[in-house]
Amino acid sequence: MSGRVLRLPSFAKINLGLEVLGVRQDGYHELRTIFQTIDLRDDVEIRSGGGDVTVRCDHPGVPTGQQNLAWRAASELRRYAKRTGGVEIRITKRIPVAGGMGGGSSNAAAVLLGLDRLWRLGLGPEGLHTVARRIGADVPYFLMGGTALGLGRGDEVYPLWRQVRVHVVVADPGRPISTAAVFGRVDRSLTPRENSNRIFRFISRDLEGKGTAFPILANDLEEAALEEAPDLAEQVRRIRGILVREGAVSASLSGSGSSFFGLFDDLQRARRAHADLAAEGFSAYRGRTLSLDQYRSLWRRALGPQGRRPR
Ligand code: ATP
């Protein structure tokens, strides 16, 4: 297949905090969360040409057909923009699969942003929002990145004025957890939330990125995730122990798990936590949060100069 090629970054997210407020009329959950992009990334290559949408991925646990969110993104945008051309997508995975780090949603957003440029649609992140939310609740967030408040199903996204800038250490217990199963368990235990103003309290604090407000935050899915995967409880206890011992200002499950992260003000502490986790046999990653500006400029660089929009 020949045609133009774009090589794109597809970053992971963590949820700095997550509140499940209830079940909505449409069956989805009403959420309040703070999304944060980090510099752990997959690579997504898109090449225009041919007549079909095809996906290849180097990770055996990722479906390559219609269930792949990147496939769905290309197909939905093709329909929306009334295009007939095909596209070949290649994904190199580094983000843990089914680890609560939004890898599939991020890949989908990367395909939307890339095809918008390749096909010169001129939609931009705002214009792509409608298509993005049809693919998945977390996809709209990845059109924006940085530190952002997510409301509704998580698909109403608002950038926060203060962007969190800290070191991040993530441990991947290598145990995929189904997001749907975790939400199913939450439903059975859902009672009105006493802590449902935690995220707004966090935002209204003078958030300096120094960790002062992080202890307010929690992840309402953690208990249900550990009920769903009881074999994980011991690992999570060990991971949390290491992160806290090394001085993490926050240590939490990301999304519905099973990735578990720690935030650090201090690089040396983050390095030590990373080394300790590796020494205990955990697959671990160390990096940084990406602010809204950093995310935008990395994307600008990847997409290259904007061509003229066809009339
Ligand atoms: P969720 O958005 O459901 O919380 P997650 O962040 O926990 O997901 P993902 O890595 O996005 O985890 O994958 C969840 C499931 O989606 C995987 O088990 C996989 O079968 C499927 N999937 C579809 N497309 C992709 C993709 N491009 N990358 C990874 N997984 C994908």
Tab-separated table of C-alpha atoms and ligand atoms in Angstrom:
chain	number	residue	atom	x	y	z
A	1	MET	CA	0.000	0.000	0.000
A	2	SER	CA	1.465	3.382	-0.910
A	3	GLY	CA	0.461	6.854	0.215
A	4	ARG	CA	1.301	9.487	2.755
A	5	VAL	CA	2.499	8.337	6.163
A	6	LEU	CA	2.204	9.976	9.577
A	7	ARG	CA	4.021	8.718	12.677
A	8	LEU	CA	2.126	9.763	15.768
A	9	PRO	CA	2.597	9.655	19.540
A	10	SER	CA	-0.242	8.131	21.537
A	11	PHE	CA	0.160	8.952	25.223
A	12	ALA	CA	-1.228	7.173	28.291
A	13	LYS	CA	-3.390	8.770	30.970
A	14	ILE	CA	-3.792	8.223	34.662
A	15	ASN	CA	-6.771	9.312	36.757
A	16	LEU	CA	-5.510	11.506	39.581
A	17	GLY	CA	-8.895	11.007	41.225
A	18	LEU	CA	-12.153	9.359	40.180
A	19	GLU	CA	-15.661	9.587	41.645
A	20	VAL	CA	-18.610	7.478	40.571
A	21	LEU	CA	-21.687	9.566	41.312
A	22	GLY	CA	-24.377	7.166	40.133
A	23	VAL	CA	-25.956	5.366	37.203
A	24	ARG	CA	-27.647	7.527	34.586
A	25	GLN	CA	-30.935	6.930	32.771
A	26	ASP	CA	-28.990	5.762	29.708
A	27	GLY	CA	-27.160	3.101	31.755
A	28	TYR	CA	-23.802	4.875	31.724
A	29	HIS	CA	-22.142	6.055	34.929
A	30	GLU	CA	-22.031	9.656	35.967
A	31	LEU	CA	-18.364	10.315	36.712
A	32	ARG	CA	-16.170	13.053	37.967
A	33	THR	CA	-12.490	12.538	37.324
A	34	ILE	CA	-9.211	14.351	36.864
A	35	PHE	CA	-7.393	13.059	33.823
A	36	GLN	CA	-3.663	13.461	33.453
A	37	THR	CA	-1.523	12.554	30.443
A	38	ILE	CA	1.941	11.116	31.063
A	39	ASP	CA	4.880	10.598	28.712
A	40	LEU	CA	4.451	6.816	28.425
A	41	ARG	CA	3.399	6.296	24.795
A	42	ASP	CA	2.401	3.914	22.046
A	43	ASP	CA	3.445	4.689	18.476
A	44	VAL	CA	0.712	4.887	15.876
A	45	GLU	CA	1.597	4.983	12.197
A	46	ILE	CA	-1.096	5.766	9.655
A	47	ARG	CA	-0.715	5.433	5.920
A	48	SER	CA	-3.394	6.446	3.466
A	49	GLY	CA	-4.130	4.282	0.461
A	50	GLY	CA	-6.100	1.239	-0.665
A	51	GLY	CA	-9.801	0.866	-0.049
A	52	ASP	CA	-10.021	-0.649	3.449
A	53	VAL	CA	-9.194	0.197	7.015
A	54	THR	CA	-6.647	-2.280	8.402
A	55	VAL	CA	-4.917	-2.453	11.783
A	56	ARG	CA	-1.734	-4.216	12.834
A	57	CYS	CA	-0.441	-4.286	16.387
A	58	ASP	CA	2.651	-5.896	17.903
A	59	HIS	CA	0.770	-6.892	21.097
A	60	PRO	CA	-1.031	-10.256	20.932
A	61	GLY	CA	-3.734	-9.143	23.393
A	62	VAL	CA	-5.007	-6.366	21.157
A	63	PRO	CA	-7.723	-7.169	18.603
A	64	THR	CA	-6.888	-6.023	15.081
A	65	GLY	CA	-10.379	-6.062	13.554
A	66	GLN	CA	-13.499	-4.042	14.147
A	67	GLN	CA	-13.099	-4.243	17.929
A	68	ASN	CA	-9.944	-2.189	17.780
A	69	LEU	CA	-10.722	1.374	18.796
A	70	ALA	CA	-8.237	2.709	16.236
A	71	TRP	CA	-10.095	0.789	13.514
A	72	ARG	CA	-13.379	2.235	14.743
A	73	ALA	CA	-11.938	5.743	14.794
A	74	ALA	CA	-10.792	5.516	11.170
A	75	SER	CA	-14.076	3.978	10.024
A	76	GLU	CA	-16.251	6.504	11.897
A	77	LEU	CA	-14.264	9.469	10.614
A	78	ARG	CA	-14.324	8.108	7.088
A	79	ARG	CA	-18.119	7.929	7.240
A	80	TYR	CA	-18.449	11.318	8.951
A	81	ALA	CA	-16.192	13.039	6.417
A	82	LYS	CA	-17.677	11.084	3.489
A	83	ARG	CA	-14.308	9.759	2.378
A	84	THR	CA	-13.845	6.521	0.472
A	85	GLY	CA	-10.066	5.986	0.707
A	86	GLY	CA	-8.534	3.332	2.913
A	87	VAL	CA	-5.964	3.572	5.665
A	88	GLU	CA	-3.394	1.208	7.158
A	89	ILE	CA	-2.761	1.607	10.888
A	90	ARG	CA	0.217	0.140	12.747
A	91	ILE	CA	0.358	0.267	16.525
A	92	THR	CA	3.461	-0.348	18.621
A	93	LYS	CA	2.261	-0.966	22.194
A	94	ARG	CA	3.993	0.224	25.332
A	95	ILE	CA	0.933	1.265	27.340
A	96	PRO	CA	-0.286	-1.714	29.426
A	97	VAL	CA	-3.339	-3.291	27.755
A	98	ALA	CA	-6.553	-3.183	29.836
A	99	GLY	CA	-4.548	-1.461	32.549
A	100	GLY	CA	-6.788	1.574	33.111
A	101	MET	CA	-4.398	3.851	31.219
A	102	GLY	CA	-6.640	4.497	28.234
A	103	GLY	CA	-4.349	2.985	25.599
A	104	GLY	CA	-7.107	2.052	23.153
A	105	SER	CA	-8.842	5.422	23.535
A	106	SER	CA	-5.557	7.230	23.056
A	107	ASN	CA	-4.825	5.233	19.883
A	108	ALA	CA	-8.295	6.157	18.597
A	109	ALA	CA	-7.747	9.873	19.253
A	110	ALA	CA	-4.337	9.671	17.531
A	111	VAL	CA	-5.980	8.190	14.437
A	112	LEU	CA	-8.631	10.942	14.435
A	113	LEU	CA	-6.047	13.737	14.723
A	114	GLY	CA	-3.798	12.084	12.140
A	115	LEU	CA	-6.505	11.436	9.557
A	116	ASP	CA	-7.843	14.952	10.037
A	117	ARG	CA	-4.409	16.121	8.884
A	118	LEU	CA	-3.813	13.448	6.234
A	119	TRP	CA	-7.214	14.016	4.632
A	120	ARG	CA	-7.000	17.797	5.186
A	121	LEU	CA	-10.414	17.918	6.851
A	122	GLY	CA	-9.524	20.919	9.010
A	123	LEU	CA	-11.765	19.727	11.887
A	124	GLY	CA	-9.191	20.086	14.677
A	125	PRO	CA	-9.780	18.768	18.235
A	126	GLU	CA	-13.075	20.676	18.588
A	127	GLY	CA	-14.474	19.466	15.276
A	128	LEU	CA	-13.454	15.869	16.061
A	129	HIS	CA	-15.226	15.796	19.437
A	130	THR	CA	-18.559	14.462	18.099
A	131	VAL	CA	-16.897	11.512	16.376
A	132	ALA	CA	-14.570	10.900	19.343
A	133	ARG	CA	-17.349	10.467	21.916
A	134	ARG	CA	-19.106	7.939	19.673
A	135	ILE	CA	-16.026	5.723	19.861
A	136	GLY	CA	-15.567	5.797	23.626
A	137	ALA	CA	-16.011	7.994	26.685
A	138	ASP	CA	-12.254	8.568	27.163
A	139	VAL	CA	-11.493	9.417	23.530
A	140	PRO	CA	-12.448	13.150	23.665
A	141	TYR	CA	-9.980	13.705	26.504
A	142	PHE	CA	-7.078	12.522	24.340
A	143	LEU	CA	-7.873	15.193	21.763
A	144	MET	CA	-6.843	17.675	24.463
A	145	GLY	CA	-4.477	16.078	27.031
A	146	GLY	CA	-2.835	17.692	30.067
A	147	THR	CA	-4.570	18.025	33.437
A	148	ALA	CA	-8.320	18.098	32.812
A	149	LEU	CA	-11.612	17.629	34.605
A	150	GLY	CA	-13.840	14.944	33.103
A	151	LEU	CA	-17.594	15.038	33.775
A	152	GLY	CA	-20.617	13.107	32.498
A	153	ARG	CA	-19.365	9.746	31.171
A	154	GLY	CA	-15.901	11.329	31.297
A	155	ASP	CA	-16.500	12.718	27.816
A	156	GLU	CA	-17.181	16.308	28.894
A	157	VAL	CA	-13.647	17.561	29.309
A	158	TYR	CA	-12.438	20.857	30.757
A	159	PRO	CA	-8.754	21.811	30.925
A	160	LEU	CA	-7.674	22.922	34.397
A	161	TRP	CA	-5.941	26.225	34.821
A	162	ARG	CA	-3.212	24.706	36.941
A	163	GLN	CA	-1.424	21.873	35.203
A	164	VAL	CA	0.123	19.173	37.391
A	165	ARG	CA	3.879	18.783	36.860
A	166	VAL	CA	5.296	15.836	38.770
A	167	HIS	CA	7.330	12.654	38.299
A	168	VAL	CA	5.304	9.496	37.795
A	169	VAL	CA	6.104	5.867	38.521
A	170	VAL	CA	3.693	3.225	37.228
A	171	ALA	CA	3.704	-0.457	38.126
A	172	ASP	CA	1.939	-2.837	35.768
A	173	PRO	CA	0.955	-6.060	37.525
A	174	GLY	CA	0.360	-7.518	34.044
A	175	ARG	CA	-3.155	-8.545	34.961
A	176	PRO	CA	-5.793	-7.127	32.584
A	177	ILE	CA	-9.070	-6.087	34.233
A	178	SER	CA	-12.333	-5.577	32.374
A	179	THR	CA	-13.611	-2.036	32.903
A	180	ALA	CA	-17.222	-3.196	32.359
A	181	ALA	CA	-16.909	-5.873	35.072
A	182	VAL	CA	-15.540	-3.344	37.566
A	183	PHE	CA	-18.400	-0.924	36.907
A	184	GLY	CA	-20.833	-3.829	37.312
A	185	ARG	CA	-19.495	-4.405	40.819
A	186	VAL	CA	-19.633	-0.701	41.653
A	187	ASP	CA	-23.347	-0.691	40.760
A	188	ARG	CA	-24.075	-3.341	43.336
A	189	SER	CA	-22.484	-1.310	46.093
A	190	LEU	CA	-23.441	2.163	44.929
A	191	THR	CA	-24.712	4.402	47.679
A	192	PRO	CA	-24.814	8.204	47.689
A	193	ARG	CA	-21.242	9.383	47.920
A	194	GLU	CA	-20.208	11.277	50.994
A	195	ASN	CA	-16.883	12.126	49.383
A	196	SER	CA	-18.380	13.412	46.150
A	197	ASN	CA	-16.913	16.886	46.553
A	198	ARG	CA	-13.298	15.685	46.737
A	199	ILE	CA	-12.482	16.573	43.168
A	200	PHE	CA	-14.006	20.045	43.399
A	201	ARG	CA	-12.129	20.607	46.663
A	202	PHE	CA	-8.932	19.555	44.916
A	203	ILE	CA	-9.538	21.961	42.058
A	204	SER	CA	-10.451	24.882	44.249
A	205	ARG	CA	-7.320	24.457	46.392
A	206	ASP	CA	-4.401	26.450	45.163
A	207	LEU	CA	-3.015	23.526	43.233
A	208	GLU	CA	0.694	24.103	43.008
A	209	GLY	CA	1.649	20.707	41.656
A	210	LYS	CA	3.650	20.241	44.875
A	211	GLY	CA	1.454	17.514	46.166
A	212	THR	CA	-0.288	19.466	48.881
A	213	ALA	CA	-3.804	18.698	47.632
A	214	PHE	CA	-3.219	15.154	46.366
A	215	PRO	CA	-4.181	13.326	49.566
A	216	ILE	CA	-7.768	14.575	49.096
A	217	LEU	CA	-8.132	12.464	45.974
A	218	ALA	CA	-9.192	8.841	45.764
A	219	ASN	CA	-10.346	6.349	43.171
A	220	ASP	CA	-13.885	5.035	43.774
A	221	LEU	CA	-13.160	2.056	41.512
A	222	GLU	CA	-10.300	0.655	43.564
A	223	GLU	CA	-12.390	-1.476	45.919
A	224	ALA	CA	-14.483	-2.929	43.100
A	225	ALA	CA	-11.383	-3.605	40.985
A	226	LEU	CA	-9.805	-5.583	43.822
A	227	GLU	CA	-13.047	-7.503	44.337
A	228	GLU	CA	-13.029	-8.306	40.627
A	229	ALA	CA	-9.392	-9.400	40.767
A	230	PRO	CA	-8.776	-10.618	44.349
A	231	ASP	CA	-5.451	-12.125	43.267
A	232	LEU	CA	-4.231	-8.548	42.793
A	233	ALA	CA	-4.761	-7.383	46.364
A	234	GLU	CA	-1.411	-8.652	47.617
A	235	GLN	CA	0.488	-7.162	44.671
A	236	VAL	CA	-1.256	-3.811	45.086
A	237	ARG	CA	-0.413	-3.818	48.777
A	238	ARG	CA	3.275	-4.374	47.945
A	239	ILE	CA	3.327	-1.749	45.175
A	240	ARG	CA	1.611	0.854	47.335
A	241	GLY	CA	4.015	0.048	50.187
A	242	ILE	CA	7.047	0.713	47.974
A	243	LEU	CA	5.649	3.939	46.533
A	244	VAL	CA	4.652	5.316	49.938
A	245	ARG	CA	7.939	4.273	51.541
A	246	GLU	CA	9.843	6.196	48.865
A	247	GLY	CA	7.771	9.322	49.496
A	248	ALA	CA	5.005	9.328	46.856
A	249	VAL	CA	2.667	12.296	47.362
A	250	SER	CA	-0.116	10.152	45.944
A	251	ALA	CA	-0.419	6.417	45.218
A	252	SER	CA	-3.472	5.062	43.458
A	253	LEU	CA	-4.980	2.664	40.972
A	254	SER	CA	-5.476	4.231	37.545
A	255	GLY	CA	-9.056	4.038	36.217
A	256	SER	CA	-10.381	0.509	36.686
A	257	GLY	CA	-6.830	-0.869	37.039
A	258	SER	CA	-4.719	-2.793	37.159
A	259	SER	CA	-1.946	-0.228	36.644
A	260	PHE	CA	-0.964	1.453	39.878
A	261	PHE	CA	0.871	4.776	39.966
A	262	GLY	CA	2.756	6.998	42.374
A	263	LEU	CA	3.388	10.738	42.002
A	264	PHE	CA	6.656	12.270	43.195
A	265	ASP	CA	7.873	15.843	43.615
A	266	ASP	CA	11.427	14.625	43.701
A	267	LEU	CA	13.257	12.850	40.870
A	268	GLN	CA	15.589	10.896	43.169
A	269	ARG	CA	12.675	9.453	45.100
A	270	ALA	CA	10.922	8.513	41.858
A	271	ARG	CA	14.105	6.808	40.652
A	272	ARG	CA	14.396	4.853	43.879
A	273	ALA	CA	10.742	3.762	43.784
A	274	HIS	CA	11.186	2.634	40.182
A	275	ALA	CA	14.322	0.662	41.030
A	276	ASP	CA	12.655	-0.939	44.080
A	277	LEU	CA	9.639	-2.011	42.048
A	278	ALA	CA	11.883	-3.522	39.378
A	279	ALA	CA	13.924	-5.292	42.065
A	280	GLU	CA	10.692	-6.842	43.396
A	281	GLY	CA	9.939	-8.172	39.930
A	282	PHE	CA	7.305	-5.637	38.815
A	283	SER	CA	7.216	-4.283	35.321
A	284	ALA	CA	7.567	-0.568	36.011
A	285	TYR	CA	7.822	2.699	34.131
A	286	ARG	CA	9.137	6.082	35.268
A	287	GLY	CA	8.376	9.355	33.551
A	288	ARG	CA	6.620	12.700	33.910
A	289	THR	CA	3.206	14.202	33.578
A	290	LEU	CA	2.531	16.084	30.341
A	291	SER	CA	0.862	19.461	30.674
A	292	LEU	CA	-1.689	20.769	28.199
A	293	ASP	CA	0.968	22.932	26.526
A	294	GLN	CA	3.474	20.110	26.297
A	295	TYR	CA	0.852	17.756	24.875
A	296	ARG	CA	-0.190	20.333	22.280
A	297	SER	CA	3.335	21.089	21.184
A	298	LEU	CA	4.259	17.387	20.903
A	299	TRP	CA	1.192	16.924	18.729
A	300	ARG	CA	1.934	19.986	16.640
A	301	ARG	CA	5.412	18.624	15.971
A	302	ALA	CA	4.069	15.165	15.041
A	303	LEU	CA	1.415	16.481	12.672
A	304	GLY	CA	3.738	18.913	10.914
A	305	PRO	CA	2.708	22.106	9.162
A	306	GLN	CA	-0.937	22.428	8.288
A	307	GLY	CA	-1.697	22.028	4.592
A	308	ARG	CA	-4.304	24.175	2.929
A	309	ARG	CA	-7.848	22.924	3.347
A	310	PRO	CA	-9.429	21.722	0.131
A	311	ARG	CA	-12.315	23.901	-1.066
B	1	ATP	P1	-10.895	1.191	29.191
B	1	ATP	O1	-10.968	2.363	28.241
B	1	ATP	O2	-11.868	0.103	28.873
B	1	ATP	O3	-10.816	1.579	30.623
B	1	ATP	P2	-8.154	0.439	29.494
B	1	ATP	O4	-7.569	1.783	29.554
B	1	ATP	O5	-8.241	-0.328	30.764
B	1	ATP	O6	-9.545	0.498	28.791
B	1	ATP	P3	-7.141	-0.496	26.933
B	1	ATP	O7	-5.720	-0.873	26.761
B	1	ATP	O8	-7.614	0.716	26.260
B	1	ATP	O9	-7.385	-0.471	28.485
B	1	ATP	O10	-7.964	-1.755	26.413
B	1	ATP	C1	-9.140	-2.297	26.895
B	1	ATP	C2	-9.553	-3.427	25.911
B	1	ATP	O11	-9.869	-2.817	24.661
B	1	ATP	C3	-8.433	-4.406	25.612
B	1	ATP	O12	-8.577	-5.571	26.367
B	1	ATP	C4	-8.573	-4.717	24.137
B	1	ATP	O13	-9.254	-5.942	23.937
B	1	ATP	C5	-9.468	-3.634	23.570
B	1	ATP	N1	-8.820	-2.726	22.579
B	1	ATP	C6	-9.413	-2.261	21.470
B	1	ATP	N2	-8.594	-1.452	20.780
B	1	ATP	C7	-7.438	-1.373	21.463
B	1	ATP	C8	-6.209	-0.692	21.238
B	1	ATP	N3	-6.012	0.085	20.157
B	1	ATP	N4	-5.260	-0.829	22.168
B	1	ATP	C9	-5.461	-1.597	23.267
B	1	ATP	N5	-6.588	-2.292	23.499
B	1	ATP	C10	-7.580	-2.193	22.621
